[in-house]
CSV table of C-alpha atoms in Angstrom, one decimal:
chain,number,residue,atom,x,y,z
A,1,UNK,CA,92.3,108.1,87.5
A,2,UNK,CA,93.8,105.0,88.0
A,3,UNK,CA,95.3,104.3,91.8
A,4,UNK,CA,97.0,100.7,91.4
A,5,UNK,CA,99.1,100.5,87.9
A,6,UNK,CA,99.6,97.2,86.5
A,7,UNK,CA,101.7,95.6,84.0
A,8,UNK,CA,102.0,93.7,81.4
A,9,UNK,CA,98.4,93.6,80.2
A,10,UNK,CA,99.0,90.5,79.0
A,11,UNK,CA,102.3,87.7,79.1
A,12,UNK,CA,103.0,85.0,78.0
A,13,UNK,CA,105.6,82.4,79.6
A,14,UNK,CA,107.0,79.1,78.8
A,15,UNK,CA,106.1,76.0,81.4
A,16,UNK,CA,108.9,76.2,84.0
A,17,UNK,CA,109.8,79.5,83.7
A,18,UNK,CA,109.1,82.9,85.9
A,19,UNK,CA,106.3,85.3,85.6
A,20,UNK,CA,107.0,88.3,86.6
A,21,UNK,CA,103.8,90.6,87.0
A,22,UNK,CA,104.5,94.4,88.5
A,23,UNK,CA,102.4,97.0,90.5
A,24,UNK,CA,103.2,100.3,91.4
A,25,UNK,CA,100.6,102.7,93.4
A,26,UNK,CA,100.9,106.2,94.6
A,27,UNK,CA,98.4,106.5,97.8
A,28,UNK,CA,100.7,106.1,100.8
A,29,UNK,CA,97.6,105.4,102.8
A,30,UNK,CA,97.5,102.5,101.2
A,31,UNK,CA,98.3,99.7,103.7
A,32,UNK,CA,97.6,96.2,102.3
A,33,UNK,CA,98.7,95.0,99.0
A,34,UNK,CA,96.9,91.4,98.0
A,35,UNK,CA,97.2,89.7,94.9
A,36,UNK,CA,93.9,87.9,93.5
A,37,UNK,CA,93.9,85.3,90.7
A,38,UNK,CA,90.9,84.5,88.4
A,39,UNK,CA,90.0,82.4,85.9
A,40,UNK,CA,87.0,82.9,83.5
A,41,UNK,CA,83.7,82.7,84.6
A,42,UNK,CA,85.0,82.6,88.1
A,43,UNK,CA,85.5,85.5,91.0
A,44,UNK,CA,88.8,86.6,92.0
A,45,UNK,CA,90.7,84.1,94.8
A,46,UNK,CA,92.9,85.8,97.1
A,47,UNK,CA,96.3,84.3,96.4
A,48,UNK,CA,99.0,86.0,98.3
A,49,UNK,CA,99.4,89.4,100.1
A,50,UNK,CA,101.9,91.4,101.6
A,51,UNK,CA,101.9,94.3,104.5
A,52,UNK,CA,104.5,97.3,103.5
A,53,UNK,CA,106.3,96.9,106.7
A,54,UNK,CA,107.7,93.2,105.1
A,55,UNK,CA,110.2,93.6,101.8
A,56,UNK,CA,109.2,89.8,100.5
A,57,UNK,CA,106.9,87.6,100.9
A,58,UNK,CA,106.8,83.6,99.7
A,59,UNK,CA,104.3,80.8,99.7
A,60,UNK,CA,105.1,78.3,97.9
A,61,UNK,CA,106.0,79.1,93.9
A,62,UNK,CA,104.4,82.4,94.5
A,63,UNK,CA,107.0,85.3,95.6
A,64,UNK,CA,105.3,89.0,96.3
A,65,UNK,CA,108.2,91.4,96.4
A,66,UNK,CA,107.4,95.1,98.1
A,67,UNK,CA,109.2,98.1,97.7
A,68,UNK,CA,108.1,100.8,100.2
A,69,UNK,CA,110.1,103.5,98.6
A,70,UNK,CA,109.7,103.2,95.6
A,71,UNK,CA,105.8,102.3,96.3
A,72,UNK,CA,106.5,99.0,93.9
A,73,UNK,CA,105.2,95.4,94.2
A,74,UNK,CA,105.2,92.8,92.1
A,75,UNK,CA,104.4,89.0,91.8
A,76,UNK,CA,107.0,86.4,91.1
A,77,UNK,CA,105.3,83.1,90.3
A,78,UNK,CA,108.4,80.5,90.0
A,79,UNK,CA,108.0,77.0,87.7
A,80,UNK,CA,105.2,78.8,85.5
A,81,UNK,CA,102.8,75.5,84.7
A,82,UNK,CA,99.6,75.8,82.3
A,83,UNK,CA,97.1,75.5,85.3
A,84,UNK,CA,98.6,79.0,86.1
A,85,UNK,CA,96.9,80.8,83.3
A,86,UNK,CA,94.3,83.0,84.5
A,87,UNK,CA,94.3,86.7,85.1
A,88,UNK,CA,96.2,88.4,87.9
A,89,UNK,CA,94.9,91.1,89.5
A,90,UNK,CA,97.5,93.2,92.5
A,91,UNK,CA,94.9,95.2,94.8
A,92,UNK,CA,95.7,97.8,97.4
A,93,UNK,CA,93.6,98.5,100.3
A,94,UNK,CA,93.0,102.1,101.9
A,95,UNK,CA,90.7,101.7,105.2
A,96,UNK,CA,88.3,98.9,104.2
A,97,UNK,CA,88.2,99.6,100.2
A,98,UNK,CA,89.7,97.2,97.6
A,99,UNK,CA,91.4,99.2,94.8
A,100,UNK,CA,92.2,96.5,91.6
A,101,UNK,CA,95.0,97.3,89.0
A,102,UNK,CA,93.8,97.2,85.5
A,103,UNK,CA,94.8,92.9,85.4
A,104,UNK,CA,97.6,90.6,83.5
A,105,UNK,CA,96.5,87.8,81.2
A,106,UNK,CA,98.8,85.0,81.9
A,107,UNK,CA,99.0,82.2,79.5
A,108,UNK,CA,101.5,79.3,80.0
A,109,UNK,CA,102.7,77.4,77.2
A,110,UNK,CA,103.0,73.6,78.1
B,1,UNK,CA,87.7,78.4,105.2
B,2,UNK,CA,86.4,82.1,104.2
B,3,UNK,CA,83.7,81.1,101.0
B,4,UNK,CA,81.2,83.2,100.0
B,5,UNK,CA,78.6,81.7,97.9
B,6,UNK,CA,76.8,83.6,95.3
B,7,UNK,CA,73.2,82.6,93.4
B,8,UNK,CA,72.6,82.3,90.7
B,9,UNK,CA,75.6,82.1,88.8
B,10,UNK,CA,73.7,83.1,85.8
B,11,UNK,CA,70.7,84.7,84.8
B,12,UNK,CA,69.0,85.6,81.1
B,13,UNK,CA,65.8,87.8,81.5
B,14,UNK,CA,64.0,90.1,79.3
B,15,UNK,CA,64.1,94.2,79.5
B,16,UNK,CA,62.4,95.9,82.0
B,17,UNK,CA,62.6,93.1,84.7
B,18,UNK,CA,63.6,93.1,88.3
B,19,UNK,CA,67.1,90.9,89.3
B,20,UNK,CA,68.0,89.3,92.8
B,21,UNK,CA,71.2,87.9,93.1
B,22,UNK,CA,71.9,86.6,96.7
B,23,UNK,CA,75.3,86.4,98.5
B,24,UNK,CA,76.3,84.7,101.3
B,25,UNK,CA,79.3,84.3,103.6
B,26,UNK,CA,78.8,80.3,104.2
B,27,UNK,CA,81.7,80.4,107.1
B,28,UNK,CA,82.4,83.9,108.5
B,29,UNK,CA,80.1,87.0,109.8
B,30,UNK,CA,80.9,89.4,107.0
B,31,UNK,CA,80.7,92.8,108.5
B,32,UNK,CA,81.2,94.0,105.6
B,33,UNK,CA,79.9,93.4,102.0
B,34,UNK,CA,80.8,94.6,98.8
B,35,UNK,CA,79.1,94.2,95.2
B,36,UNK,CA,81.8,95.1,92.3
B,37,UNK,CA,80.6,94.6,88.5
B,38,UNK,CA,83.3,93.1,86.1
B,39,UNK,CA,82.8,93.5,81.9
B,40,UNK,CA,84.5,91.5,79.5
B,41,UNK,CA,88.5,91.6,79.7
B,42,UNK,CA,88.0,94.9,82.4
B,43,UNK,CA,89.2,95.3,86.3
B,44,UNK,CA,86.5,95.1,89.0
B,45,UNK,CA,84.6,98.2,89.9
B,46,UNK,CA,83.5,98.5,93.0
B,47,UNK,CA,79.9,99.4,92.8
B,48,UNK,CA,79.0,99.8,96.6
B,49,UNK,CA,80.0,98.9,100.0
B,50,UNK,CA,77.3,97.5,102.7
B,51,UNK,CA,77.3,96.9,106.3
B,52,UNK,CA,75.2,94.7,108.5
B,53,UNK,CA,72.0,97.1,109.2
B,54,UNK,CA,72.9,100.1,107.4
B,55,UNK,CA,72.2,101.5,104.2
B,56,UNK,CA,74.3,100.9,101.7
B,57,UNK,CA,77.1,103.5,100.5
B,58,UNK,CA,77.3,103.8,96.5
B,59,UNK,CA,80.2,104.9,94.3
B,60,UNK,CA,80.6,107.8,92.5
B,61,UNK,CA,78.1,107.2,89.0
B,62,UNK,CA,76.5,104.2,90.5
B,63,UNK,CA,72.4,104.7,90.8
B,64,UNK,CA,71.4,103.9,94.5
B,65,UNK,CA,67.6,103.2,93.0
B,66,UNK,CA,68.5,101.3,90.4
B,67,UNK,CA,70.9,98.6,91.7
B,68,UNK,CA,69.1,98.2,95.5
B,69,UNK,CA,71.4,96.6,98.2
B,70,UNK,CA,70.3,95.2,101.7
B,71,UNK,CA,72.5,93.6,104.0
B,72,UNK,CA,69.8,92.6,106.4
B,73,UNK,CA,72.6,90.0,108.5
B,74,UNK,CA,75.8,89.2,108.9
B,75,UNK,CA,75.7,86.2,106.3
B,76,UNK,CA,73.2,87.8,103.7
B,77,UNK,CA,73.4,90.7,100.9
B,78,UNK,CA,71.5,91.0,98.2
B,79,UNK,CA,71.4,93.1,94.9
B,80,UNK,CA,68.2,93.3,93.4
B,81,UNK,CA,68.8,95.3,89.6
B,82,UNK,CA,65.5,97.2,89.2
B,83,UNK,CA,63.8,97.2,85.3
B,84,UNK,CA,67.1,95.9,83.9
B,85,UNK,CA,68.4,97.1,80.5
B,86,UNK,CA,70.6,95.2,78.0
B,87,UNK,CA,73.4,97.5,79.2
B,88,UNK,CA,73.0,96.3,83.1
B,89,UNK,CA,74.8,93.3,81.4
B,90,UNK,CA,77.4,91.9,83.4
B,91,UNK,CA,79.6,89.9,86.1
B,92,UNK,CA,78.3,91.1,88.7
B,93,UNK,CA,80.4,89.7,92.3
B,94,UNK,CA,80.4,90.4,95.8
B,95,UNK,CA,82.6,89.4,98.3
B,96,UNK,CA,82.8,89.8,102.2
B,97,UNK,CA,85.1,91.0,105.0
B,98,UNK,CA,85.1,90.2,108.7
B,99,UNK,CA,86.7,93.4,109.6
B,100,UNK,CA,88.7,96.6,109.1
B,101,UNK,CA,91.8,95.7,106.5
B,102,UNK,CA,91.7,91.8,106.2
B,103,UNK,CA,91.7,90.4,103.0
B,104,UNK,CA,88.1,89.9,100.6
B,105,UNK,CA,86.6,86.9,100.2
B,106,UNK,CA,85.1,86.8,96.7
B,107,UNK,CA,82.2,84.8,95.3
B,108,UNK,CA,82.3,83.3,92.0
B,109,UNK,CA,80.0,85.7,90.4
B,110,UNK,CA,76.5,86.2,88.7
B,111,UNK,CA,76.7,86.3,85.0
B,112,UNK,CA,73.7,88.9,83.8
B,113,UNK,CA,72.1,89.3,80.6
B,114,UNK,CA,69.9,91.3,80.1
B,115,UNK,CA,67.3,90.6,76.5
């Protein structure tokens, strides 16, 4: 049973465009929502994270939007660059366990 | 900050051998470390959670006698894959966390190939 549902599975965006990845969850015990970026052959790296009492968090070109009532959150990558091409995972924390979404393979075309 | 080092990064060995993977937190004390397995084009699957000085807690379906985890100090955890077989070939990734619901920091993974 997938506790965190992520879409789309893959995404192609033109350089300079906006990349949007969506996630939804059911477990209301989740209290922390990080996003990870993973390049091939590497471990995931923490990109940005948000707590459920905040509706939006922005760090540089990366923004998380959080809708607690809908139990949805999304990652927006502004001015997407070829170097952003990677796999992105949304996640949620329950206690100390991290539950990952299925991942989105992002390709930014130059 | 929050660097996790994993060694080796890639190992190839014969079926039936045992392989040890080390996970070190270099600049923080990880009270809890996690071990994940990731198959190609899939998400990370949690294998076990280990707290320093105590026995690891394994996820359902993960054989504790096959995947031995030791967390002897606040900066080192090891995963030993015993009597490895080709189906154990995967990307193994560890992470560490200081406490509570803080973000996990991941190592760069170990590519394990069993021939």
